[in-house]
Amino acid sequence: MGCVNGKCCSRYPSSPDGGSDHCGELRPYKSKHILTKRSLEIVHVSSHNFTLQYSILTQLGYYQDRVESENQDSFCIKTQIQCNPNVHVFGVFDGHGQYGAQFSNFFNDRLVEILSSDSTLLDDPLKAYTSAFLAINSELHDSEIDDTMSGTTAITVLVVGDTLYLANDGDSRVVIAVKNGDQILAEDLSMDQTSFRKDEYERVKLCGARVLSIDQVEGFKDPNIQNWGEEENEGSDPPRLWIPNGMYPGTAFTRSLGDSTAEKIGVIADPEISVVKLTPNNLFFIVASDGVFEFLPSRTIVNMVAAYTDPKDACAAIVGESYTLWLENEDRTDDIIIIIIQIKALWIPVIGWWCHR
């Protein structure tokens, strides 16, 4: 949902002038656009004697007018941060604009470097996370990459023992599966940062942003109606951010890295941080770009993952379904990336004995 016309920030003029370190399907799925498909990998969390079993799949988006395009999504899987067998990071970075791929890769590389060298990481993960995001954003502004109308969203999960620390800028998402009796429920661990949210809407409005959907900008709907329904209405025309007297940048997200033009109207790099303590009822978690969730709600994705024992197969099924739904509803697809991490044999001590899933 990031920008107008897919990865471009707007169809209108773009400016006033015009360790390991790896940075059965529901439908038939074949595509030459797959760029990264990793084998099943496993890392042990020795402090709590459980394992994380994970796989990733990313696919280049399809655009009719751009036969040769670059995948602007990137990912980070870094195990044993600071040589600690209990600390691992999983991240997805969704670039946008002309230089989106450079931004997502820049953030990917620097995040691992900063976290790996931060001596306060384990003492205060929340502070370390926020400092890393803001430092990288400053570096992006100072870099040679033009961030006027380009940037990246970022969502990361830092695993420290049996605790997940999430940091989110933008509209990618982390979802965890929770076993509840005979049911498996989907719980969003992150909140999409868009103008569908009242708090984000009010914040960017105070910064001078006009918030309008494309139909409102083009005169098909009343611009004075500041209500766009629910974000879960897949494929809807979302509210976007515009400067007071121009037809750009048109971002649907309200937080990101880079994006110096959007920053002037309230798009900030400060991540939202959340902390989750794992329990034996947590079966797996998913880190994915917004291209996955555009037409597939979290509950559907969790149900699909639960239908497979191997996360590689689940990745293929979800990417295939997402890609198909994009083409059924649009004349293009977004870049798509998903990491599925299964939680195996988590033991929790309970008054002198251990609870095992």
PDB file of N, CA, C and O in Angstrom, residues 157-210:
ATOM      1  N   VAL A 157      12.306  -7.977  14.082  1.00  0.00           N
ATOM      2  CA  VAL A 157      12.068  -8.720  15.317  1.00  0.00           C
ATOM      3  C   VAL A 157      13.422  -9.143  15.875  1.00  0.00           C
ATOM      4  O   VAL A 157      14.170  -9.865  15.226  1.00  0.00           O
ATOM      5  N   LEU A 158      13.713  -8.658  17.064  1.00  0.00           N
ATOM      6  CA  LEU A 158      14.918  -9.065  17.784  1.00  0.00           C
ATOM      7  C   LEU A 158      14.510 -10.122  18.804  1.00  0.00           C
ATOM      8  O   LEU A 158      13.687  -9.869  19.679  1.00  0.00           O
ATOM      9  N   VAL A 159      15.054 -11.314  18.652  1.00  0.00           N
ATOM     10  CA  VAL A 159      14.778 -12.413  19.580  1.00  0.00           C
ATOM     11  C   VAL A 159      15.878 -12.434  20.636  1.00  0.00           C
ATOM     12  O   VAL A 159      17.059 -12.586  20.305  1.00  0.00           O
ATOM     13  N   VAL A 160      15.489 -12.255  21.879  1.00  0.00           N
ATOM     14  CA  VAL A 160      16.434 -12.338  22.999  1.00  0.00           C
ATOM     15  C   VAL A 160      15.883 -13.379  23.971  1.00  0.00           C
ATOM     16  O   VAL A 160      14.939 -13.119  24.722  1.00  0.00           O
ATOM     17  N   GLY A 161      16.429 -14.586  23.918  1.00  0.00           N
ATOM     18  CA  GLY A 161      15.874 -15.672  24.725  1.00  0.00           C
ATOM     19  C   GLY A 161      14.443 -15.953  24.310  1.00  0.00           C
ATOM     20  O   GLY A 161      14.165 -16.210  23.139  1.00  0.00           O
ATOM     21  N   ASP A 162      13.516 -15.874  25.271  1.00  0.00           N
ATOM     22  CA  ASP A 162      12.118 -16.136  24.968  1.00  0.00           C
ATOM     23  C   ASP A 162      11.302 -14.856  24.800  1.00  0.00           C
ATOM     24  O   ASP A 162      10.075 -14.859  24.929  1.00  0.00           O
ATOM     25  N   THR A 163      11.981 -13.754  24.486  1.00  0.00           N
ATOM     26  CA  THR A 163      11.305 -12.466  24.332  1.00  0.00           C
ATOM     27  C   THR A 163      11.530 -11.913  22.925  1.00  0.00           C
ATOM     28  O   THR A 163      12.648 -11.972  22.401  1.00  0.00           O
ATOM     29  N   LEU A 164      10.458 -11.392  22.339  1.00  0.00           N
ATOM     30  CA  LEU A 164      10.539 -10.733  21.037  1.00  0.00           C
ATOM     31  C   LEU A 164      10.452  -9.224  21.239  1.00  0.00           C
ATOM     32  O   LEU A 164       9.540  -8.733  21.912  1.00  0.00           O
ATOM     33  N   TYR A 165      11.386  -8.497  20.637  1.00  0.00           N
ATOM     34  CA  TYR A 165      11.343  -7.041  20.618  1.00  0.00           C
ATOM     35  C   TYR A 165      11.089  -6.614  19.174  1.00  0.00           C
ATOM     36  O   TYR A 165      11.890  -6.938  18.288  1.00  0.00           O
ATOM     37  N   LEU A 166      10.000  -5.918  18.945  1.00  0.00           N
ATOM     38  CA  LEU A 166       9.627  -5.503  17.593  1.00  0.00           C
ATOM     39  C   LEU A 166       9.854  -4.007  17.432  1.00  0.00           C
ATOM     40  O   LEU A 166       9.542  -3.214  18.329  1.00  0.00           O
ATOM     41  N   ALA A 167      10.388  -3.618  16.288  1.00  0.00           N
ATOM     42  CA  ALA A 167      10.519  -2.215  15.934  1.00  0.00           C
ATOM     43  C   ALA A 167       9.916  -2.040  14.538  1.00  0.00           C
ATOM     44  O   ALA A 167      10.270  -2.766  13.609  1.00  0.00           O
ATOM     45  N   ASN A 168       9.020  -1.065  14.406  1.00  0.00           N
ATOM     46  CA  ASN A 168       8.279  -0.929  13.148  1.00  0.00           C
ATOM     47  C   ASN A 168       8.225   0.518  12.688  1.00  0.00           C
ATOM     48  O   ASN A 168       7.858   1.415  13.446  1.00  0.00           O
ATOM     49  N   ASP A 169       8.600   0.737  11.438  1.00  0.00           N
ATOM     50  CA  ASP A 169       8.380   1.991  10.720  1.00  0.00           C
ATOM     51  C   ASP A 169       7.647   1.650   9.435  1.00  0.00           C
ATOM     52  O   ASP A 169       8.242   1.090   8.505  1.00  0.00           O
ATOM     53  N   GLY A 170       6.353   1.943   9.346  1.00  0.00           N
ATOM     54  CA  GLY A 170       5.636   1.740   8.097  1.00  0.00           C
ATOM     55  C   GLY A 170       4.496   0.762   8.178  1.00  0.00           C
ATOM     56  O   GLY A 170       3.859   0.601   9.219  1.00  0.00           O
ATOM     57  N   ASP A 171       4.255   0.050   7.072  1.00  0.00           N
ATOM     58  CA  ASP A 171       3.057  -0.783   6.968  1.00  0.00           C
ATOM     59  C   ASP A 171       3.356  -2.242   6.642  1.00  0.00           C
ATOM     60  O   ASP A 171       2.476  -2.972   6.193  1.00  0.00           O
ATOM     61  N   SER A 172       4.606  -2.679   6.856  1.00  0.00           N
ATOM     62  CA  SER A 172       4.848  -4.116   6.871  1.00  0.00           C
ATOM     63  C   SER A 172       4.347  -4.648   8.208  1.00  0.00           C
ATOM     64  O   SER A 172       3.928  -3.869   9.072  1.00  0.00           O
ATOM     65  N   ARG A 173       4.415  -5.956   8.426  1.00  0.00           N
ATOM     66  CA  ARG A 173       3.679  -6.479   9.581  1.00  0.00           C
ATOM     67  C   ARG A 173       4.349  -7.726  10.159  1.00  0.00           C
ATOM     68  O   ARG A 173       4.968  -8.510   9.441  1.00  0.00           O
ATOM     69  N   VAL A 174       4.174  -7.878  11.489  1.00  0.00           N
ATOM     70  CA  VAL A 174       4.537  -9.115  12.186  1.00  0.00           C
ATOM     71  C   VAL A 174       3.267  -9.700  12.786  1.00  0.00           C
ATOM     72  O   VAL A 174       2.504  -9.005  13.461  1.00  0.00           O
ATOM     73  N   VAL A 175       3.047 -10.990  12.521  1.00  0.00           N
ATOM     74  CA  VAL A 175       1.868 -11.696  13.023  1.00  0.00           C
ATOM     75  C   VAL A 175       2.347 -12.960  13.725  1.00  0.00           C
ATOM     76  O   VAL A 175       3.256 -13.637  13.228  1.00  0.00           O
ATOM     77  N   ILE A 176       1.740 -13.280  14.858  1.00  0.00           N
ATOM     78  CA  ILE A 176       2.100 -14.497  15.579  1.00  0.00           C
ATOM     79  C   ILE A 176       0.891 -15.412  15.674  1.00  0.00           C
ATOM     80  O   ILE A 176      -0.256 -14.935  15.759  1.00  0.00           O
ATOM     81  N   ALA A 177       1.130 -16.710  15.608  1.00  0.00           N
ATOM     82  CA  ALA A 177       0.061 -17.707  15.738  1.00  0.00           C
ATOM     83  C   ALA A 177      -0.034 -18.139  17.194  1.00  0.00           C
ATOM     84  O   ALA A 177       0.969 -18.468  17.821  1.00  0.00           O
ATOM     85  N   VAL A 178      -1.262 -18.137  17.709  1.00  0.00           N
ATOM     86  CA  VAL A 178      -1.507 -18.498  19.106  1.00  0.00           C
ATOM     87  C   VAL A 178      -2.466 -19.688  19.148  1.00  0.00           C
ATOM     88  O   VAL A 178      -3.589 -19.606  18.625  1.00  0.00           O
ATOM     89  N   LYS A 179      -2.030 -20.770  19.763  1.00  0.00           N
ATOM     90  CA  LYS A 179      -2.895 -21.940  19.919  1.00  0.00           C
ATOM     91  C   LYS A 179      -3.850 -21.700  21.084  1.00  0.00           C
ATOM     92  O   LYS A 179      -3.438 -21.394  22.196  1.00  0.00           O
ATOM     93  N   ASN A 180      -5.138 -21.826  20.808  1.00  0.00           N
ATOM     94  CA  ASN A 180      -6.172 -21.621  21.820  1.00  0.00           C
ATOM     95  C   ASN A 180      -7.138 -22.795  21.751  1.00  0.00           C
ATOM     96  O   ASN A 180      -8.076 -22.806  20.956  1.00  0.00           O
ATOM     97  N   GLY A 181      -6.884 -23.815  22.561  1.00  0.00           N
ATOM     98  CA  GLY A 181      -7.672 -25.037  22.472  1.00  0.00           C
ATOM     99  C   GLY A 181      -7.435 -25.723  21.149  1.00  0.00           C
ATOM    100  O   GLY A 181      -6.293 -26.005  20.773  1.00  0.00           O
ATOM    101  N   ASP A 182      -8.512 -25.955  20.407  1.00  0.00           N
ATOM    102  CA  ASP A 182      -8.396 -26.579  19.088  1.00  0.00           C
ATOM    103  C   ASP A 182      -8.195 -25.558  17.975  1.00  0.00           C
ATOM    104  O   ASP A 182      -8.074 -25.934  16.810  1.00  0.00           O
ATOM    105  N   GLN A 183      -8.182 -24.293  18.320  1.00  0.00           N
ATOM    106  CA  GLN A 183      -8.057 -23.240  17.319  1.00  0.00           C
ATOM    107  C   GLN A 183      -6.645 -22.672  17.287  1.00  0.00           C
ATOM    108  O   GLN A 183      -5.901 -22.729  18.271  1.00  0.00           O
ATOM    109  N   ILE A 184      -6.295 -22.114  16.135  1.00  0.00           N
ATOM    110  CA  ILE A 184      -5.061 -21.352  15.987  1.00  0.00           C
ATOM    111  C   ILE A 184      -5.457 -19.942  15.578  1.00  0.00           C
ATOM    112  O   ILE A 184      -6.059 -19.733  14.518  1.00  0.00           O
ATOM    113  N   LEU A 185      -5.152 -18.983  16.432  1.00  0.00           N
ATOM    114  CA  LEU A 185      -5.565 -17.606  16.219  1.00  0.00           C
ATOM    115  C   LEU A 185      -4.402 -16.775  15.679  1.00  0.00           C
ATOM    116  O   LEU A 185      -3.228 -17.087  15.916  1.00  0.00           O
ATOM    117  N   ALA A 186      -4.744 -15.712  14.975  1.00  0.00           N
ATOM    118  CA  ALA A 186      -3.744 -14.776  14.468  1.00  0.00           C
ATOM    119  C   ALA A 186      -3.752 -13.525  15.334  1.00  0.00           C
ATOM    120  O   ALA A 186      -4.803 -12.938  15.595  1.00  0.00           O
ATOM    121  N   GLU A 187      -2.573 -13.132  15.774  1.00  0.00           N
ATOM    122  CA  GLU A 187      -2.457 -11.915  16.576  1.00  0.00           C
ATOM    123  C   GLU A 187      -1.421 -11.000  15.929  1.00  0.00           C
ATOM    124  O   GLU A 187      -0.254 -11.368  15.782  1.00  0.00           O
ATOM    125  N   ASP A 188      -1.858  -9.807  15.525  1.00  0.00           N
ATOM    126  CA  ASP A 188      -0.928  -8.832  14.965  1.00  0.00           C
ATOM    127  C   ASP A 188      -0.068  -8.270  16.085  1.00  0.00           C
ATOM    128  O   ASP A 188      -0.589  -7.721  17.068  1.00  0.00           O
ATOM    129  N   LEU A 189       1.240  -8.387  15.947  1.00  0.00           N
ATOM    130  CA  LEU A 189       2.147  -7.843  16.943  1.00  0.00           C
ATOM    131  C   LEU A 189       2.572  -6.418  16.607  1.00  0.00           C
ATOM    132  O   LEU A 189       3.149  -5.726  17.445  1.00  0.00           O
ATOM    133  N   SER A 190       2.311  -5.992  15.392  1.00  0.00           N
ATOM    134  CA  SER A 190       2.607  -4.621  14.974  1.00  0.00           C
ATOM    135  C   SER A 190       1.327  -3.978  14.465  1.00  0.00           C
ATOM    136  O   SER A 190       0.368  -4.668  14.115  1.00  0.00           O
ATOM    137  N   MET A 191       1.316  -2.661  14.470  1.00  0.00           N
ATOM    138  CA  MET A 191       0.185  -1.903  13.937  1.00  0.00           C
ATOM    139  C   MET A 191       0.648  -1.138  12.706  1.00  0.00           C
ATOM    140  O   MET A 191       1.646  -0.398  12.769  1.00  0.00           O
ATOM    141  N   ASP A 192      -0.052  -1.324  11.594  1.00  0.00           N
ATOM    142  CA  ASP A 192       0.301  -0.590  10.380  1.00  0.00           C
ATOM    143  C   ASP A 192       0.223   0.912  10.660  1.00  0.00           C
ATOM    144  O   ASP A 192      -0.766   1.401  11.221  1.00  0.00           O
ATOM    145  N   GLN A 193       1.256   1.625  10.275  1.00  0.00           N
ATOM    146  CA  GLN A 193       1.285   3.073  10.496  1.00  0.00           C
ATOM    147  C   GLN A 193       0.781   3.778   9.241  1.00  0.00           C
ATOM    148  O   GLN A 193       1.525   4.050   8.302  1.00  0.00           O
ATOM    149  N   THR A 194      -0.510   4.015   9.228  1.00  0.00           N
ATOM    150  CA  THR A 194      -1.184   4.667   8.112  1.00  0.00           C
ATOM    151  C   THR A 194      -2.193   5.661   8.672  1.00  0.00           C
ATOM    152  O   THR A 194      -2.454   5.693   9.883  1.00  0.00           O
ATOM    153  N   SER A 195      -2.803   6.436   7.784  1.00  0.00           N
ATOM    154  CA  SER A 195      -3.806   7.411   8.222  1.00  0.00           C
ATOM    155  C   SER A 195      -5.152   6.776   8.511  1.00  0.00           C
ATOM    156  O   SER A 195      -6.098   7.480   8.896  1.00  0.00           O
ATOM    157  N   PHE A 196      -5.278   5.464   8.360  1.00  0.00           N
ATOM    158  CA  PHE A 196      -6.462   4.785   8.874  1.00  0.00           C
ATOM    159  C   PHE A 196      -6.497   4.893  10.405  1.00  0.00           C
ATOM    160  O   PHE A 196      -7.569   4.873  11.008  1.00  0.00           O
ATOM    161  N   ARG A 197      -5.338   4.976  11.015  1.00  0.00           N
ATOM    162  CA  ARG A 197      -5.237   5.104  12.459  1.00  0.00           C
ATOM    163  C   ARG A 197      -5.493   6.554  12.882  1.00  0.00           C
ATOM    164  O   ARG A 197      -4.832   7.469  12.378  1.00  0.00           O
ATOM    165  N   LYS A 198      -6.383   6.747  13.823  1.00  0.00           N
ATOM    166  CA  LYS A 198      -6.733   8.103  14.261  1.00  0.00           C
ATOM    167  C   LYS A 198      -5.524   8.839  14.810  1.00  0.00           C
ATOM    168  O   LYS A 198      -5.326  10.030  14.518  1.00  0.00           O
ATOM    169  N   ASP A 199      -4.701   8.146  15.609  1.00  0.00           N
ATOM    170  CA  ASP A 199      -3.552   8.826  16.203  1.00  0.00           C
ATOM    171  C   ASP A 199      -2.541   9.272  15.146  1.00  0.00           C
ATOM    172  O   ASP A 199      -2.015  10.391  15.202  1.00  0.00           O
ATOM    173  N   GLU A 200      -2.294   8.425  14.154  1.00  0.00           N
ATOM    174  CA  GLU A 200      -1.364   8.795  13.091  1.00  0.00           C
ATOM    175  C   GLU A 200      -1.951   9.879  12.196  1.00  0.00           C
ATOM    176  O   GLU A 200      -1.254  10.809  11.763  1.00  0.00           O
ATOM    177  N   TYR A 201      -3.244   9.772  11.909  1.00  0.00           N
ATOM    178  CA  TYR A 201      -3.930  10.796  11.107  1.00  0.00           C
ATOM    179  C   TYR A 201      -3.808  12.170  11.765  1.00  0.00           C
ATOM    180  O   TYR A 201      -3.446  13.164  11.119  1.00  0.00           O
ATOM    181  N   GLU A 202      -4.113  12.238  13.038  1.00  0.00           N
ATOM    182  CA  GLU A 202      -4.071  13.519  13.737  1.00  0.00           C
ATOM    183  C   GLU A 202      -2.657  14.069  13.812  1.00  0.00           C
ATOM    184  O   GLU A 202      -2.440  15.286  13.706  1.00  0.00           O
ATOM    185  N   ARG A 203      -1.683  13.193  13.963  1.00  0.00           N
ATOM    186  CA  ARG A 203      -0.294  13.643  14.046  1.00  0.00           C
ATOM    187  C   ARG A 203       0.174  14.270  12.740  1.00  0.00           C
ATOM    188  O   ARG A 203       0.769  15.361  12.748  1.00  0.00           O
ATOM    189  N   VAL A 204      -0.090  13.627  11.602  1.00  0.00           N
ATOM    190  CA  VAL A 204       0.377  14.190  10.327  1.00  0.00           C
ATOM    191  C   VAL A 204      -0.416  15.434   9.932  1.00  0.00           C
ATOM    192  O   VAL A 204       0.119  16.341   9.295  1.00  0.00           O
ATOM    193  N   LYS A 205      -1.684  15.479  10.321  1.00  0.00           N
ATOM    194  CA  LYS A 205      -2.469  16.688  10.053  1.00  0.00           C
ATOM    195  C   LYS A 205      -1.884  17.890  10.778  1.00  0.00           C
ATOM    196  O   LYS A 205      -1.823  19.001  10.221  1.00  0.00           O
ATOM    197  N   LEU A 206      -1.448  17.687  12.012  1.00  0.00           N
ATOM    198  CA  LEU A 206      -0.822  18.769  12.768  1.00  0.00           C
ATOM    199  C   LEU A 206       0.474  19.234  12.130  1.00  0.00           C
ATOM    200  O   LEU A 206       0.907  20.375  12.332  1.00  0.00           O
ATOM    201  N   CYS A 207       1.082  18.362  11.330  1.00  0.00           N
ATOM    202  CA  CYS A 207       2.326  18.703  10.634  1.00  0.00           C
ATOM    203  C   CYS A 207       2.074  19.328   9.265  1.00  0.00           C
ATOM    204  O   CYS A 207       3.028  19.599   8.523  1.00  0.00           O
ATOM    205  N   GLY A 208       0.802  19.524   8.921  1.00  0.00           N
ATOM    206  CA  GLY A 208       0.471  20.203   7.671  1.00  0.00           C
ATOM    207  C   GLY A 208       0.109  19.314   6.505  1.00  0.00           C
ATOM    208  O   GLY A 208      -0.093  19.810   5.380  1.00  0.00           O
ATOM    209  N   ALA A 209       0.018  18.007   6.710  1.00  0.00           N
ATOM    210  CA  ALA A 209      -0.302  17.107   5.599  1.00  0.00           C
ATOM    211  C   ALA A 209      -1.773  17.228   5.196  1.00  0.00           C
ATOM    212  O   ALA A 209      -2.652  17.391   6.051  1.00  0.00           O
ATOM    213  N   ARG A 210      -2.016  17.177   3.900  1.00  0.00           N
ATOM    214  CA  ARG A 210      -3.380  16.919   3.413  1.00  0.00           C
ATOM    215  C   ARG A 210      -3.529  15.404   3.329  1.00  0.00           C
ATOM    216  O   ARG A 210      -2.636  14.727   2.822  1.00  0.00           O
TER     217      ARG A 210
END
